[in-house]
Short mmCIF file of C-alpha atoms (C1' of nucleotides) in Angstrom, two decimals:
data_model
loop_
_atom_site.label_atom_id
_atom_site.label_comp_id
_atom_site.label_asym_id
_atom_site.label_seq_id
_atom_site.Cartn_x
_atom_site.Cartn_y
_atom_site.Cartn_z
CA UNK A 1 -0.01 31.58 -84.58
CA UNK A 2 -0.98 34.96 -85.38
CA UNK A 3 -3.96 37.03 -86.67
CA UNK A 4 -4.24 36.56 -90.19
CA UNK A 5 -6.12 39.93 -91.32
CA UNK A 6 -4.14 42.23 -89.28
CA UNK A 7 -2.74 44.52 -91.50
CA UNK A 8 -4.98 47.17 -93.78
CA UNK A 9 -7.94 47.18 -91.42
CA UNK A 10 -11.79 46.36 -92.14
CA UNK A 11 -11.33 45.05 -96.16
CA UNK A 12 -9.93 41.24 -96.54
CA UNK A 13 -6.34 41.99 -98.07
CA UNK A 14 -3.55 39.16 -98.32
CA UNK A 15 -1.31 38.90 -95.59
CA UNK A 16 2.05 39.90 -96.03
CA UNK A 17 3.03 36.98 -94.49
CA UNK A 18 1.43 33.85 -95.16
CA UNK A 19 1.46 32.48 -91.41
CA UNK A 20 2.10 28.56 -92.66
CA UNK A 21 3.59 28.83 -95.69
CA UNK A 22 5.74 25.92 -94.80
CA UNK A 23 3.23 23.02 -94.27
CA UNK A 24 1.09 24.63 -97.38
CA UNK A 25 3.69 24.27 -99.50
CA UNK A 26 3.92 19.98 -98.94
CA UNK A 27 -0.03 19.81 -98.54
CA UNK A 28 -0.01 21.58 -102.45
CA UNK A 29 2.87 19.38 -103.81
CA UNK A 30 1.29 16.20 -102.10
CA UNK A 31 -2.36 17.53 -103.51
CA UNK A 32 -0.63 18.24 -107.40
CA UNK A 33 1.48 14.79 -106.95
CA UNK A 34 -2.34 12.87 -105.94
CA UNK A 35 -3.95 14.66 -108.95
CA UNK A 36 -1.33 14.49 -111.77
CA UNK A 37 2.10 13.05 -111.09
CA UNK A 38 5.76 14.29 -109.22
CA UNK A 39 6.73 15.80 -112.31
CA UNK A 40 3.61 17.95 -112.83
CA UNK A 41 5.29 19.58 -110.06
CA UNK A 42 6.97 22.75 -109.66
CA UNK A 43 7.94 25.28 -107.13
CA UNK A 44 6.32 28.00 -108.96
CA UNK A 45 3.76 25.81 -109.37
CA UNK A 46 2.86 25.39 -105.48
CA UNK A 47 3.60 28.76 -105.17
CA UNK A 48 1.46 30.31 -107.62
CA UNK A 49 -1.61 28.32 -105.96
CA UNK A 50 -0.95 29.28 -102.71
CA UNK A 51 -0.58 32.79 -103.89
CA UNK A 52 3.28 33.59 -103.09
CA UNK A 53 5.87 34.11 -105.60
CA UNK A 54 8.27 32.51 -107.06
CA UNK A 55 10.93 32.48 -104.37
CA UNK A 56 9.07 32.63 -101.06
CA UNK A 57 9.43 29.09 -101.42
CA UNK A 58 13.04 29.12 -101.23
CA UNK A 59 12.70 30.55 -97.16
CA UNK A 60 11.54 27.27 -96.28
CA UNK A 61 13.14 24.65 -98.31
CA UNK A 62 16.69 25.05 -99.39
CA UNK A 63 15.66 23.98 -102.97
CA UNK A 64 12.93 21.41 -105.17
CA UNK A 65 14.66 18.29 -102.99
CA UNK A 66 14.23 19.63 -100.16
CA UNK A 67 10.33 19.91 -100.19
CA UNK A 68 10.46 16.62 -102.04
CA UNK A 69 12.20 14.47 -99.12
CA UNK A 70 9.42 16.53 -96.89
CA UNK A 71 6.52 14.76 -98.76
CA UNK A 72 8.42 11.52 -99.19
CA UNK A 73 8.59 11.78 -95.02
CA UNK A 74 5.23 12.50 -95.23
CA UNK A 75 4.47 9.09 -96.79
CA UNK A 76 6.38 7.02 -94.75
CA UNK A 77 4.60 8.54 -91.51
CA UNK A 78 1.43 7.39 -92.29
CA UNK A 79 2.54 4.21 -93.84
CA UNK A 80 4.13 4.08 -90.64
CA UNK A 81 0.59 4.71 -88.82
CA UNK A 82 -1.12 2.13 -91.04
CA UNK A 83 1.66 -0.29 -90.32
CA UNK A 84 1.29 -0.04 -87.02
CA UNK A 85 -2.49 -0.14 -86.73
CA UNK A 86 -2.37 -3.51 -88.93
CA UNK A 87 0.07 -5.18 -86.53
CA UNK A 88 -1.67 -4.04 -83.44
CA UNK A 89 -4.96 -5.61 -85.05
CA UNK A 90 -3.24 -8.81 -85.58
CA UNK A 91 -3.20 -11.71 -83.17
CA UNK A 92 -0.56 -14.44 -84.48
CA UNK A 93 2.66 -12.95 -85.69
CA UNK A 94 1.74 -14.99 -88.92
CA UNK A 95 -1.25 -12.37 -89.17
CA UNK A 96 0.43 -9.42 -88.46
CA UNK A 97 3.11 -9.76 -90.83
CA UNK A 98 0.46 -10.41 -93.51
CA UNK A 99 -1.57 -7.42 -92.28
CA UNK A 100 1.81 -5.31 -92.80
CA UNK A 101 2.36 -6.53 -95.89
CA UNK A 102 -1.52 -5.74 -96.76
CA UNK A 103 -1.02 -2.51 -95.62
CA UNK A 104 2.10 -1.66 -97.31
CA UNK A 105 0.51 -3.09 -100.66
CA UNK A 106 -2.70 -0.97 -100.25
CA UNK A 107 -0.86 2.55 -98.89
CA UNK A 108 1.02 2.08 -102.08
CA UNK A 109 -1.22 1.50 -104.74
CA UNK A 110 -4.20 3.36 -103.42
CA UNK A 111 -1.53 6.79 -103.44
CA UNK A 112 0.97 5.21 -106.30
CA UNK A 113 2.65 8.70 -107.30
CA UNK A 114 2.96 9.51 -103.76
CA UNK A 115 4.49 5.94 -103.19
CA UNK A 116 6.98 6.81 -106.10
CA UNK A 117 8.56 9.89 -104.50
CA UNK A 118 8.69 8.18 -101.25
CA UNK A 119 11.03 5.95 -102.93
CA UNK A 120 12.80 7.98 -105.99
CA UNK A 121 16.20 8.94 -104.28
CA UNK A 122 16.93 11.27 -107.14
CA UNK A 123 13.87 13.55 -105.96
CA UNK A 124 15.28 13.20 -102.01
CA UNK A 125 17.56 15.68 -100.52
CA UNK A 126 21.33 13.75 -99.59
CA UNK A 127 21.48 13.36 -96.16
CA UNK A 128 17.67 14.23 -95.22
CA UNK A 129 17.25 13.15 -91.48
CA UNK A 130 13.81 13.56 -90.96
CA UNK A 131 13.91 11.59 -93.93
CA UNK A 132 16.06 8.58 -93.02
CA UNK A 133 14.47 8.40 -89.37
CA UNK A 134 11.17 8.04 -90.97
CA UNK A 135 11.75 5.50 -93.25
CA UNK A 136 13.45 3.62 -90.88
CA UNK A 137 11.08 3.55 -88.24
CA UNK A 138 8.92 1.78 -91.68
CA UNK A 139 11.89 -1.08 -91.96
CA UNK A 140 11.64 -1.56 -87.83
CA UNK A 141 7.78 -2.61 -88.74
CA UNK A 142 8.99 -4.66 -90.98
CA UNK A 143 12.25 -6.39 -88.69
CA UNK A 144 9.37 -6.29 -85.56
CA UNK A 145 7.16 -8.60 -87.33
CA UNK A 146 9.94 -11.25 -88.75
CA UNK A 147 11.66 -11.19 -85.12
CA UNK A 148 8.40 -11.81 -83.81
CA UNK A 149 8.05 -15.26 -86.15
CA UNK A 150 11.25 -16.35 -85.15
CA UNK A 151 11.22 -16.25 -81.94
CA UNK A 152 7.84 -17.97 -81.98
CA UNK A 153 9.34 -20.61 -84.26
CA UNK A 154 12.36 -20.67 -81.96
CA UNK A 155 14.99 -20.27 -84.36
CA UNK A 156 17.80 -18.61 -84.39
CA UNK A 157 20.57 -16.71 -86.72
CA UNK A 158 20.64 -13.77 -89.32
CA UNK A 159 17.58 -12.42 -90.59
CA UNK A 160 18.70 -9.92 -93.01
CA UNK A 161 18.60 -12.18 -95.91
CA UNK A 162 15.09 -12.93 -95.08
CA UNK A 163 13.98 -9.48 -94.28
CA UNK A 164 15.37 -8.22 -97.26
CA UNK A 165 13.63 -10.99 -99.47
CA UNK A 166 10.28 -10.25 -98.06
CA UNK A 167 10.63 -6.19 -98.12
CA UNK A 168 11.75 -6.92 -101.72
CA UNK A 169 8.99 -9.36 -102.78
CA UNK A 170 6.40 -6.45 -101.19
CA UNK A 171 8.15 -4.02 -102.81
CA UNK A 172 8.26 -4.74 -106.23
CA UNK A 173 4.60 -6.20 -106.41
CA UNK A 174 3.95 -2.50 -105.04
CA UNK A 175 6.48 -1.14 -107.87
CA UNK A 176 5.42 -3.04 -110.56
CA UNK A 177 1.71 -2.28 -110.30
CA UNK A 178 2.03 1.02 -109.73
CA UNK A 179 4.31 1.66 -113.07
CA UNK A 180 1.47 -0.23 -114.57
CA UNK A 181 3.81 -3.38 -115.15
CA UNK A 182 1.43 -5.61 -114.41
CA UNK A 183 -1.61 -4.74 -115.07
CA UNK A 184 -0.09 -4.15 -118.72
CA UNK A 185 1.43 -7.40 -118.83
CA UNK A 186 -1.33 -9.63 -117.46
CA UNK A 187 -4.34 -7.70 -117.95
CA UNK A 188 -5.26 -7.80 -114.19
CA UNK A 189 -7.36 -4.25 -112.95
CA UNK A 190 -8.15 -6.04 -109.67
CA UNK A 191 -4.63 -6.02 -107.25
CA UNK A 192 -6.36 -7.43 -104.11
CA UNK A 193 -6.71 -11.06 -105.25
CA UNK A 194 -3.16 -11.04 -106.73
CA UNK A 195 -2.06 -9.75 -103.66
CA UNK A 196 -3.39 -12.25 -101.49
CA UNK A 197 -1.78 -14.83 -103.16
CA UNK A 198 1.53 -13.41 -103.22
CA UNK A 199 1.11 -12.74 -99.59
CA UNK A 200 0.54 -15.88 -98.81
CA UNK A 201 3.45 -17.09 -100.99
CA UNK A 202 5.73 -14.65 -98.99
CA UNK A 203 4.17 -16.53 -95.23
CA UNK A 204 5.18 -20.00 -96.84
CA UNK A 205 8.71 -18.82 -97.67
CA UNK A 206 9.02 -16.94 -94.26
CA UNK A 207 8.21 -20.63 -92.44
CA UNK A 208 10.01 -22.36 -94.38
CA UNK A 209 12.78 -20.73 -93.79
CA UNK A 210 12.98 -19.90 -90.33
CA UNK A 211 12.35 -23.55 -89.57
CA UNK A 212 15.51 -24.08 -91.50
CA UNK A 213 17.05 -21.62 -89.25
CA UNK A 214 15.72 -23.99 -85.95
CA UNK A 215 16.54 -27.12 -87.32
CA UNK A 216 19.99 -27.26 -88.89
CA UNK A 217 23.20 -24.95 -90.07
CA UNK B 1 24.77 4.75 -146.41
CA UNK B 2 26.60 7.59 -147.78
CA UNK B 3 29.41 9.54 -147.95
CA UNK B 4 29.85 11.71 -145.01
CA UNK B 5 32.63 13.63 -146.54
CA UNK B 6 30.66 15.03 -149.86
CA UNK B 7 30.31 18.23 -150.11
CA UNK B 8 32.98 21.19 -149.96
CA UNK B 9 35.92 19.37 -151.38
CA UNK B 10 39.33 18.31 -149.27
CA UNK B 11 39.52 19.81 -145.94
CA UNK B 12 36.81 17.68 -143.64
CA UNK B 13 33.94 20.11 -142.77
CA UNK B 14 30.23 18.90 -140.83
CA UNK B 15 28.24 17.39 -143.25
CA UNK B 16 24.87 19.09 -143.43
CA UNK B 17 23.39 15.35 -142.63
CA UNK B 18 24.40 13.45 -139.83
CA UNK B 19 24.10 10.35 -141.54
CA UNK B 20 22.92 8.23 -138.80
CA UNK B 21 21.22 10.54 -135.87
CA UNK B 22 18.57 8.58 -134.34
CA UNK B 23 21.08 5.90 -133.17
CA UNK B 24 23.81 8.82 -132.16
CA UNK B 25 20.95 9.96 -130.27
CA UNK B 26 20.07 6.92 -128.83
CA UNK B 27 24.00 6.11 -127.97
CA UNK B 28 24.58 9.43 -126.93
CA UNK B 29 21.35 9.47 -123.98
CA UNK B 30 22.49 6.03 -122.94
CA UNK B 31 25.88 7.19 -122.24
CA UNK B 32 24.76 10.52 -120.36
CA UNK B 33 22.51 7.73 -117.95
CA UNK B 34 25.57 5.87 -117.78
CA UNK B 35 27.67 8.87 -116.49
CA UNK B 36 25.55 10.39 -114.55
CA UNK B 37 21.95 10.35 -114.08
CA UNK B 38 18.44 10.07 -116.74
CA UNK B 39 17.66 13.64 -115.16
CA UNK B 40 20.64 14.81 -116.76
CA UNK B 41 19.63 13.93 -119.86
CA UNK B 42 18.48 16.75 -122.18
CA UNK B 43 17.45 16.61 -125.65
CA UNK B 44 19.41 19.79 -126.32
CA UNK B 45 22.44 18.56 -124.65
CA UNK B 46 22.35 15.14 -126.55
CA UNK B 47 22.27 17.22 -129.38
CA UNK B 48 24.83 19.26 -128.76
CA UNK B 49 27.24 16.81 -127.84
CA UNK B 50 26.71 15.11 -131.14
CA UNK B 51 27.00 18.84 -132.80
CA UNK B 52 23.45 19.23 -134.14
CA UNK B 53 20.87 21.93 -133.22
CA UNK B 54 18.12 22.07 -130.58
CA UNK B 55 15.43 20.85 -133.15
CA UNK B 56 17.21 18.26 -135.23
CA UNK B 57 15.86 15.31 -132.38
CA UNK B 58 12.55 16.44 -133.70
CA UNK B 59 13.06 14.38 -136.89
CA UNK B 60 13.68 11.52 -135.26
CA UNK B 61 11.68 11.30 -132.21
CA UNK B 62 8.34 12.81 -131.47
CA UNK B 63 9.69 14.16 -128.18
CA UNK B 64 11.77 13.09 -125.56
CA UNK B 65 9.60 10.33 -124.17
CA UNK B 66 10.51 8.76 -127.29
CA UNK B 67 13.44 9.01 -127.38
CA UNK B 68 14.04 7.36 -123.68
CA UNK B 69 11.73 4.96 -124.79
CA UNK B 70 13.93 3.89 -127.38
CA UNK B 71 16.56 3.55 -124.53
CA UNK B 72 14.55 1.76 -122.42
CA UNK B 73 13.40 -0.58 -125.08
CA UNK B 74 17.52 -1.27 -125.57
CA UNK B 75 17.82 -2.03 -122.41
CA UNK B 76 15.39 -4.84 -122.48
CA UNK B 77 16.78 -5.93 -125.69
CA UNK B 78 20.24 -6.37 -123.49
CA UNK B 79 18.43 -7.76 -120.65
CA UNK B 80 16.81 -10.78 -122.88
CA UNK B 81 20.42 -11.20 -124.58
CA UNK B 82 21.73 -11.78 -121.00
CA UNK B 83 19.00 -13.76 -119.60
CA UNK B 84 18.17 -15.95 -122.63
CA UNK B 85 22.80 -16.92 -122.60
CA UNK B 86 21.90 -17.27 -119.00
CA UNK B 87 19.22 -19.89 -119.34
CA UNK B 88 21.10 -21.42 -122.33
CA UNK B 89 23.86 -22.55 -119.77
CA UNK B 90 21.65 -23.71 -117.30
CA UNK B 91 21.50 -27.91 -117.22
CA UNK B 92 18.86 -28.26 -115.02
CA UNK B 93 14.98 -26.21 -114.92
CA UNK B 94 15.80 -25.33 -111.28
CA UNK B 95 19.85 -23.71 -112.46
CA UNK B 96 17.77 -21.65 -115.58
CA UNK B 97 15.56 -19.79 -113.31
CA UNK B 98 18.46 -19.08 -110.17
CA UNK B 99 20.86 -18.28 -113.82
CA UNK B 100 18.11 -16.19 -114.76
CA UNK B 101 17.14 -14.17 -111.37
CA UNK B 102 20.89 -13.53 -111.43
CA UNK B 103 21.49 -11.88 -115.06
CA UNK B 104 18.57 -9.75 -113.98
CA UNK B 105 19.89 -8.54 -110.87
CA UNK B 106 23.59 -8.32 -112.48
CA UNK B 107 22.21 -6.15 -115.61
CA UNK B 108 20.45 -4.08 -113.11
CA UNK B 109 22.72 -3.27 -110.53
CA UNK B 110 25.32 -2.63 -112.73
CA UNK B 111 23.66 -0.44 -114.59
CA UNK B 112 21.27 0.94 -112.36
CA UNK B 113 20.06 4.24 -114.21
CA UNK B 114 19.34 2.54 -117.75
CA UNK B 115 17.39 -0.13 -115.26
CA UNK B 116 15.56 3.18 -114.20
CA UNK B 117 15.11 3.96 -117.38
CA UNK B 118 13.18 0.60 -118.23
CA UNK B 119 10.94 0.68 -115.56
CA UNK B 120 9.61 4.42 -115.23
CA UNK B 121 6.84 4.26 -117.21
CA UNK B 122 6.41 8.30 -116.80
CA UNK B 123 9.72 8.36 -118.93
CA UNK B 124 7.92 6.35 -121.86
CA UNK B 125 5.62 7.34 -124.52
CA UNK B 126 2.09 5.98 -124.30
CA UNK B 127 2.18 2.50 -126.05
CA UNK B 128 5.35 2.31 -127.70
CA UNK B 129 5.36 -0.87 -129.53
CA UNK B 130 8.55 -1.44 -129.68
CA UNK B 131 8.85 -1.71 -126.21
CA UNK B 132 6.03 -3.26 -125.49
CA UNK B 133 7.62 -6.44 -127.60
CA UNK B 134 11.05 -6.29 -126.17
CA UNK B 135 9.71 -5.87 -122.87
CA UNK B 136 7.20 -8.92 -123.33
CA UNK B 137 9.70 -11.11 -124.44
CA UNK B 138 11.88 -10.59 -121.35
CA UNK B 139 9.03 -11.90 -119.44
CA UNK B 140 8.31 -14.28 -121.55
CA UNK B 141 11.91 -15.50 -120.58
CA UNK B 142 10.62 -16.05 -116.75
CA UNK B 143 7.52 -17.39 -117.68
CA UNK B 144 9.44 -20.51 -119.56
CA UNK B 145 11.96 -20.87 -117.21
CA UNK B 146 8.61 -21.20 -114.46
CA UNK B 147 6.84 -23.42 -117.00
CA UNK B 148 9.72 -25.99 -117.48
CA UNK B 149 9.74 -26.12 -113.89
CA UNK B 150 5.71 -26.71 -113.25
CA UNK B 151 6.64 -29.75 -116.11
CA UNK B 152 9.51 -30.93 -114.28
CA UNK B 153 6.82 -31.45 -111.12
CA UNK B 154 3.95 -32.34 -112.86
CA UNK B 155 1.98 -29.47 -111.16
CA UNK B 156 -0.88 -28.16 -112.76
CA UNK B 157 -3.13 -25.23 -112.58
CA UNK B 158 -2.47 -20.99 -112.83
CA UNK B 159 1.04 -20.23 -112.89
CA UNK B 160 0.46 -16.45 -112.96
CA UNK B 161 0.03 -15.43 -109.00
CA UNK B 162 3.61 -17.53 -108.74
CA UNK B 163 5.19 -15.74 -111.72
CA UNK B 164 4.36 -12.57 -110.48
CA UNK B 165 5.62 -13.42 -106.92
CA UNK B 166 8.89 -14.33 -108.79
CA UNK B 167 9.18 -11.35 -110.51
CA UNK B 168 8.46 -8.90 -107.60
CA UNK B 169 10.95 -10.48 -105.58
CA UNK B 170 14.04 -10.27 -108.21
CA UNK B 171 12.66 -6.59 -108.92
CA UNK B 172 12.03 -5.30 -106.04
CA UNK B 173 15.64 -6.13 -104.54
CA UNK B 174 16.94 -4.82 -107.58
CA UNK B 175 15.10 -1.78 -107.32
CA UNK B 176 15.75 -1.15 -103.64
CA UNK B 177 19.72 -1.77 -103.85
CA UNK B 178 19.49 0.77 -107.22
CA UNK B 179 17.66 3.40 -105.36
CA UNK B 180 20.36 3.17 -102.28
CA UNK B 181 17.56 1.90 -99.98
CA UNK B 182 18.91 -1.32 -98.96
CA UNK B 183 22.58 -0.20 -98.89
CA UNK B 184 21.80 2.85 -96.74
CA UNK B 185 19.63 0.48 -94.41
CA UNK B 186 21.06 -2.02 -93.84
CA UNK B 187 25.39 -1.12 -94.72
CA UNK B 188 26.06 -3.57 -96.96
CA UNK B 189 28.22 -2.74 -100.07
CA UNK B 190 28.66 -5.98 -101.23
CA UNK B 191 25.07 -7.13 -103.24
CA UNK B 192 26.34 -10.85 -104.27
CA UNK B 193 25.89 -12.64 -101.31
CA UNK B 194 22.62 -11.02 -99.92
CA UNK B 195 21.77 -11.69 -103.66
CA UNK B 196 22.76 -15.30 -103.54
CA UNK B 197 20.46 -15.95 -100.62
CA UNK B 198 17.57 -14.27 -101.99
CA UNK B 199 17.37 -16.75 -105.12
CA UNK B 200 17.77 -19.18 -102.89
CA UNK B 201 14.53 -18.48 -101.21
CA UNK B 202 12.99 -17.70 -103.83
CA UNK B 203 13.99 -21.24 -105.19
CA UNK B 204 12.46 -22.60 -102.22
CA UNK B 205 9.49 -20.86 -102.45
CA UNK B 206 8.41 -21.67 -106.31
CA UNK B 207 9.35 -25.14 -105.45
CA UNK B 208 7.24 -25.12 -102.67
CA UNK B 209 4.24 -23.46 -104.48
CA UNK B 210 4.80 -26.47 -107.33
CA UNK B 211 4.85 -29.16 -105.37
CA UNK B 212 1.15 -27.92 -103.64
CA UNK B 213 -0.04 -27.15 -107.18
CA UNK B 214 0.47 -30.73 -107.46
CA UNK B 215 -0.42 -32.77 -104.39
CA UNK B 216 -3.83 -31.08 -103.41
CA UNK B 217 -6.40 -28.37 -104.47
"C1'" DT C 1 10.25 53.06 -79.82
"C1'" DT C 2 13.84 50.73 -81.89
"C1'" DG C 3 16.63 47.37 -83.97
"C1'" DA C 4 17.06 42.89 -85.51
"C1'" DT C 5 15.31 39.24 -87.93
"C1'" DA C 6 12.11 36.35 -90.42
"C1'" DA C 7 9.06 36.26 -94.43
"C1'" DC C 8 8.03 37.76 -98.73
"C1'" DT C 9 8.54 40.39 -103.51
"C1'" DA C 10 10.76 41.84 -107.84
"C1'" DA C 11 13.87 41.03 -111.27
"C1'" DT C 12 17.04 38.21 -113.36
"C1'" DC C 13 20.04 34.20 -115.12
"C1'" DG C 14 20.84 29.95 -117.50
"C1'" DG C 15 18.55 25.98 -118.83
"C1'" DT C 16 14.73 23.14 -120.77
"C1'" DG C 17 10.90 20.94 -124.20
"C1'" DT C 18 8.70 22.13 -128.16
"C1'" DC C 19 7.24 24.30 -132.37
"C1'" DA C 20 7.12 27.02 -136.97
"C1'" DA C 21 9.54 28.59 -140.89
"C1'" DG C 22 13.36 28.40 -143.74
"C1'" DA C 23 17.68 26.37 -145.72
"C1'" DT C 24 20.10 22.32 -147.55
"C1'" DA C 25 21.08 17.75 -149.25
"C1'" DG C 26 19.95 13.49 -151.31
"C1'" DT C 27 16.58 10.67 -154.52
"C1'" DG C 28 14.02 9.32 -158.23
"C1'" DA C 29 11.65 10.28 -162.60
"C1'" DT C 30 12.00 12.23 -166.93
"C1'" DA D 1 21.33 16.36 -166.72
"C1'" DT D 2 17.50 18.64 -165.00
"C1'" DC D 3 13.67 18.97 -162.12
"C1'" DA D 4 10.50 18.26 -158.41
"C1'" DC D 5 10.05 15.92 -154.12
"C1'" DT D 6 11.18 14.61 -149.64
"C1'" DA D 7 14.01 13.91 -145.62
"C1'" DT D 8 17.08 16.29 -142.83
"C1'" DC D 9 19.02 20.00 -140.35
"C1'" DT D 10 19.16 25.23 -138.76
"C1'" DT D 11 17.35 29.54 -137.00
"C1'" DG D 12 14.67 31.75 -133.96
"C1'" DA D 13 11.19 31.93 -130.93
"C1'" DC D 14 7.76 30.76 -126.83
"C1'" DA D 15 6.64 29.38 -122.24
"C1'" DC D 16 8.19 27.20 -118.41
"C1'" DC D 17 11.45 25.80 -114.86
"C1'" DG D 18 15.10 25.98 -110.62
"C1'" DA D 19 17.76 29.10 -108.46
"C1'" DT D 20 19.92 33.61 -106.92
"C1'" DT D 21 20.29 38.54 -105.67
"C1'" DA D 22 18.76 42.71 -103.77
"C1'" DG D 23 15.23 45.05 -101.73
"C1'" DT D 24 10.58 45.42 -99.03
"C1'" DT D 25 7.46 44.43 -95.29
"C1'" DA D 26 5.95 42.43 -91.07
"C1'" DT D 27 6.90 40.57 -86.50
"C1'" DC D 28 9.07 40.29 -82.12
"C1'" DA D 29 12.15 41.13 -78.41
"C1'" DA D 30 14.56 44.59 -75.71
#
DNA sequence: TTGATAACTAATCGGTGTCAAGATAGTGAT
DNA sequence: ATCACTATCTTGACACCGATTAGTTATCAA
C-alpha cells in the first residue's frame, strides 16, 4: 500500500497513519474474543494494542457493532470454506450432509466465543450486508446438501420444515456445548462421540422423512 | 415484615429500608429484559428505578452476575411450572414429550430475552446453586418424559446421545427464531406451524431411535 | 505546489461496575 | 428502656467504556 517508515527519516518512528488499521482492528478483536471472551472486548481495547487512540477506530467502523458484524462475517466465511471443503470431500449426499454437519459442529466448538458473536444479533450491526450475504451463503450449504438427498430419494415438496429441523438440531448441540450446557449437565469433556451419534440421529430423521415426502401426502 | 411507613410521623416519606430489595431487584431486571433488551440492564438503573442508590444492590448480590443469575434461575423455575402442567395434561408418553417440546418453545419465544438470559452462561456467576437445581430439574423434565417413552417400547440401553439430540433440536430452533436468524432467513413471521412440524420430526426420530434400541444392537 | 480529503489525535461527555467509609434502622439481650 | 450488634442503605470515589467534537497530520490528485 504504502511505505510504512516514510516520515522522520533514518530512526523507526510510528507512522502517522497506520496503513491497515481496518483489517487490524478485526484480527485484534477476533485474537481478544479467541483468548478471553466478546465481552473482554473493547474499542479502546483493540486500539490501545494496536497503538492508536481511542477514536481512530471510529474512521473505520461506524461504532462497537459495526466491527462486531465484521468478525461475525469473518466466521461465517471460513465456516463457509470448511463447509464447502467437507461437501466436496464427500461422495453420497448422505456423507456430505454429515460431513457439513461435522464441520459446522467442530468450527463451532473448536472457536466457541467466536461462534457466539457469529450468532448474538445484539452484538451485529441492523442491516449489515456483508453480514447477511455471508451467512447466507452458510444456509445455501446447508439447503445444497438436503436438495441433494431429495432429489436422490426422488421426493418431492417443501423442505423448509426439514431444513430448519436439522440447522436447529446442529445448532443447538453447537449452542449448548459451547455455553457449557452439556458438558455441565452430563459430565461429557469429549464432544466428538456425542456428536456422532446425534449426527447420525439427524441422517435417520432426514430419510425418514423425505421418503415420506416420495411416498404419500 | 415490617412497617414501611415508621419513621417521621404522617406524611409518607422513603423509608430508609426498602423492605424487600432483592426481589424488587430481581422484578425490576426482569422487567427491563422484558422491555427492552438484558444489555440494557444496569445495576444502577435497576436501582434507580426502584429509588435506591448505586451501591444498595451490593447487599444483596455480589455483583451483577448474580443478580442475572437470580433471573435466569426464575426463568427456569417458570419454564418447569410450564412444562411439568404441560406433561400433566398429556394422556399418552408420546403427547407429554410433543406437550413438552411445545411449552419450551412457547416460554421461549415469547419471552425471548429472559430465554437469553437462561442460557448465557457469561451472564451467570460461576456455580450458582440455585440455578444449577432449577436448571437440572427442567431437564430432568425431558429426561422422564424420554424415559416413559423407552418403557412404553421396551427399549433398552443409553438414553443420553437421544436426550441430547432432543434437546438440541427444541433449543436450537428456539434459539435461532429468538436471535432473528430463522425469521430473517427464511420470512416467516408465523413460528407455530414451522414449530408444529419440527416436533413432529422430532417425534419420529426418538421413536425411531427406540424402536432400534430395541430390535438389534 | 496546492487544495482536498482521508486518517489519526486530544479532550470531553454521560454512563457503567465496583468498592470503601459512613449513616441509619431494626433486633435481641440485659 | 437502654445498649450493643448487625443488616441495610447512602455518599463519594475509581477506572473503564462507547461515542462525539474539534483540530492535526499525511496522502494524493490536479
Amino acid at each position: 500500500m504504502h511505505d510504512e517508515m516514510a516520515s522522520r527519516g533514518g530512526t523507526s518512528r510510528k507512522p502517522y497513519h497506520h496503513g491497515n488499521l481496518r483489517e487490524a482492528l478485526i484480527d485484534g478483536a477476533i485474537a481478544i474474543i479467541a483468548e478471553q471472551d466478546v465481552a473482554a472486548v473493547s474499542l479502546r481495547k483493540v486500539a490501545r494494542q494496536i497503538g492508536v487512540t481511542n477514536a481512530a477506530p471510529y474512521h473505520h467502523f461506524e461504532n462497537k457493532t459495526a466491527l462486531l458484524s465484521a468478525v461475525a462475517a469473518e466466521g461465517f466465511r471460513t465456516l463457509v470454506e470448511r463447509g464447502t471443503a467437507a461437501i466436496a470431500a464427500g461422495a453420497t449426499p448422505r456423507e456430505q450432509m454429515t460431513a457439513l454437519g461435522m464441520a459446522y459442529l467442530s468450527n463451532a466448538i473448536e472457536h466457541p466465543a467466536h461462534y457466539q458473536v457469529m450468532f448474538r444479533s445484539d452484538l451485529h450491526q441492523a442491516e449489515c450486508e456483508e453480514l447477511e450475504a455471508v451467512s447466507g451463503d452458510a444456509f445455501g450449504l446447508l439447503v445444497g446438501c438436503i436438495d441433494r438427498l431429495r432429489e436422490e430419494l426422488g421426493a418431492q415438496g417443501d423442505l423448509l420444515p426439514l431444513t430448519l429441523a436439522a440447522w436447529s438440531m446442529v445448532h443447538g448441540f453447537a449452542t449448548l456445548w459451547t455455553q457449557g450446557a452439556l458438558e455441565k449437565k452430563t459430565g461429557i469433556v469429549d464432544w466428538k462421540p456425542m456428536a456422532d451419534q446425534v449426527l447420525r440421529m439427524l441422517e435417520t430423521m432426514v430419510y425418514s422423512e423425505l421418503e415420506a415426502m416420495r411416498d404419500g401426502a
